[in-house]
Coordinates of C-alpha atoms in Angstrom, one line a residue:
X934 CA 13.4 -5.1 -13.5
X935 CA 13.8 -5.3 -17.3
X936 CA 12.9 -2.6 -19.8
X937 CA 10.2 -4.9 -21.2
X938 CA 8.7 -5.5 -17.7
X939 CA 8.6 -1.7 -17.1
X940 CA 6.8 -1.3 -20.5
X941 CA 4.3 -4.0 -19.6
X942 CA 3.5 -2.3 -16.2
X943 CA 3.2 1.1 -17.8
X944 CA 1.0 -0.2 -20.6
X945 CA -1.3 -2.1 -18.3
X946 CA -1.5 0.8 -15.8
X947 CA -2.6 3.1 -18.6
X948 CA -5.6 0.9 -19.0
X949 CA -6.3 0.9 -15.2
X950 CA -6.2 4.7 -14.9
X951 CA -9.6 5.3 -16.6
X952 CA -11.2 2.8 -14.2
X953 CA -9.1 3.7 -11.1
X954 CA -12.1 4.4 -8.8
X955 CA -13.6 1.0 -9.7
X956 CA -10.2 -0.6 -9.3
X957 CA -9.8 0.8 -5.8
X958 CA -13.3 -0.4 -4.8
X959 CA -12.5 -3.9 -6.2
X960 CA -9.1 -3.9 -4.4
X961 CA -10.5 -3.0 -1.0
X962 CA -13.6 -5.2 -1.4
X963 CA -11.4 -8.1 -2.1
X964 CA -8.9 -7.3 0.7
X965 CA -11.6 -7.0 3.3
X966 CA -13.5 -10.1 2.1
X967 CA -10.5 -12.4 1.9
X968 CA -8.5 -10.9 4.8
X969 CA -11.1 -9.4 7.2
X970 CA -8.5 -9.1 9.9
X971 CA -6.9 -6.1 8.1
X972 CA -10.2 -4.1 8.0
X973 CA -9.7 -2.5 11.4
X974 CA -6.5 -0.8 10.2
X975 CA -8.7 1.3 7.8
X976 CA -10.6 3.9 9.8
X977 CA -11.0 6.7 7.3
X978 CA -13.0 7.4 4.2
X979 CA -12.4 4.4 1.9
X980 CA -13.0 6.5 -1.2
X981 CA -10.2 8.8 -0.1
X982 CA -8.0 5.7 0.8
X983 CA -8.7 4.3 -2.6
X984 CA -7.6 7.5 -4.2
X985 CA -4.4 7.5 -2.1
X986 CA -3.7 3.9 -3.3
X987 CA -4.2 4.8 -6.9
X988 CA -2.0 8.0 -6.6
X989 CA 0.8 6.0 -5.0
X990 CA 0.6 3.3 -7.7
X991 CA 0.5 6.0 -10.4
X992 CA 3.6 7.7 -8.9
X993 CA 5.4 4.4 -8.7
X994 CA 4.6 3.5 -12.3
X995 CA 5.6 6.9 -13.4
X996 CA 9.0 6.5 -11.7
X997 CA 9.9 3.1 -13.0
X998 CA 13.0 4.5 -14.8
X999 CA 14.1 6.4 -11.7
X1000 CA 13.1 4.2 -8.8
X1001 CA 15.8 5.8 -6.6
X1002 CA 13.6 8.8 -6.2
X1003 CA 11.0 6.6 -4.4
X1004 CA 13.4 5.0 -1.9
X1005 CA 13.0 7.6 0.9
X1006 CA 9.2 8.1 0.4
X1007 CA 8.7 4.3 0.4
X1008 CA 10.7 3.8 3.5
X1009 CA 8.7 6.6 5.3
X1010 CA 5.5 4.9 4.1
X1011 CA 6.7 1.6 5.4
X1012 CA 7.4 3.2 8.9
X1013 CA 4.0 4.8 8.8
X1014 CA 2.2 1.6 7.8
X1015 CA 4.0 -0.3 10.7
X1016 CA 2.8 2.4 13.1
X1017 CA -0.8 1.8 11.8
X1018 CA -0.4 -1.9 12.7
X1019 CA 0.6 -3.3 9.3
X1020 CA 2.7 -6.5 9.7
X1021 CA 5.3 -7.8 7.3
X1022 CA 3.0 -10.6 6.2
X1023 CA 0.3 -8.2 5.3
X1024 CA 2.3 -7.1 2.3
X1025 CA 1.6 -10.5 0.8
X1026 CA -2.1 -10.0 1.3
X1027 CA -2.0 -6.7 -0.5
X1028 CA 0.0 -8.3 -3.4
X1029 CA -2.6 -11.0 -3.7
X1030 CA -5.5 -8.5 -3.9
X1031 CA -3.6 -6.1 -6.2
X1032 CA -2.9 -8.9 -8.7
X1033 CA -6.5 -10.1 -8.5
X1034 CA -7.7 -6.5 -9.1
X1035 CA -5.5 -6.1 -12.1
X1036 CA -6.7 -9.3 -13.5
X1037 CA -10.3 -8.3 -13.0
X1038 CA -9.8 -4.8 -14.5
X1039 CA -7.5 -5.8 -17.4
X1040 CA -9.1 -9.2 -18.3
X1041 CA -7.3 -11.1 -21.1
X1042 CA -4.6 -8.4 -21.4
X1043 CA -3.4 -9.3 -17.9
X1044 CA -1.3 -12.2 -19.3
X1045 CA 1.5 -14.1 -17.5
X1046 CA 4.2 -11.7 -18.7
X1047 CA 2.2 -8.7 -17.5
X1048 CA 1.4 -10.4 -14.2
X1049 CA 5.1 -11.3 -13.7
X1050 CA 6.1 -7.7 -14.4
X1051 CA 3.6 -6.5 -11.7
X1052 CA 5.0 -9.1 -9.3
X1053 CA 8.5 -7.8 -9.8
X1054 CA 7.3 -4.2 -9.4
X1055 CA 5.3 -4.9 -6.3
X1056 CA 8.2 -6.9 -4.7
X1057 CA 10.6 -4.0 -5.4
X1058 CA 8.3 -1.4 -3.9
X1059 CA 7.1 -3.4 -1.0
X1060 CA 10.7 -4.6 -0.2
X1061 CA 11.7 -1.0 0.3
X1062 CA 8.7 -0.3 2.5
X1063 CA 9.5 -3.4 4.6
X1064 CA 13.1 -2.2 4.9
X1065 CA 11.9 1.2 6.0
X1066 CA 9.5 -0.4 8.6
X1067 CA 12.4 -2.2 10.1
X1068 CA 10.4 -5.1 11.5
X1069 CA 13.4 -6.6 13.3
X1070 CA 13.6 -3.6 15.7
X1071 CA 11.0 -3.2 18.4
X1072 CA 8.9 -0.1 18.2
X1073 CA 9.7 2.6 20.8
X1074 CA 7.5 2.6 23.8
X1075 CA 4.9 5.3 23.7
X1076 CA 3.7 7.3 26.6
X1077 CA 0.1 6.3 27.3
X1078 CA -2.4 8.9 26.0
X1079 CA -4.1 10.9 28.6
X1080 CA -7.8 11.2 28.4
X1081 CA -9.4 14.7 28.5
X1082 CA -10.5 14.0 32.0
X1083 CA -6.9 13.2 33.2
X1084 CA -5.7 16.4 31.5
X1085 CA -8.2 18.5 33.3
X1086 CA -7.4 16.8 36.6
X1087 CA -3.7 17.4 36.1
X1088 CA -4.3 21.1 35.4
X1089 CA -6.6 21.4 38.5
X1090 CA -4.0 19.8 40.8
X1091 CA -1.0 21.7 39.4

């Protein structure tokens, strides 16, 4: 990532921050309308989810000059996202919707150079998350969850 690309990302992000709630709504609205198959992965409060997304992006943009500080948190996030059911190809869907959202929010100032800078930023961040998710390795088998009824039965027969 070049210094100029970092500057373009920081400058454009500073314009998104005042509209971050709207940006998050646009992002998830677009994600769920274009890629409805990902909607079941999101079970919580979407306003809260949007805030988490904006906070994560803000932290990443604020760390562009020290990306090494994000490596472990991004790898952990990648592992967590895999556990939620996120597949490697889903990262491209997020990229598509993020770039669309930035274009909507920034208008004409989201020119090709700024878009390219965001593409490089997203590829860098998502690449570390994908590495952390380790999609080439099978997930460990999990013990089936016991229902409350089975737990009571087990206690009664013990």
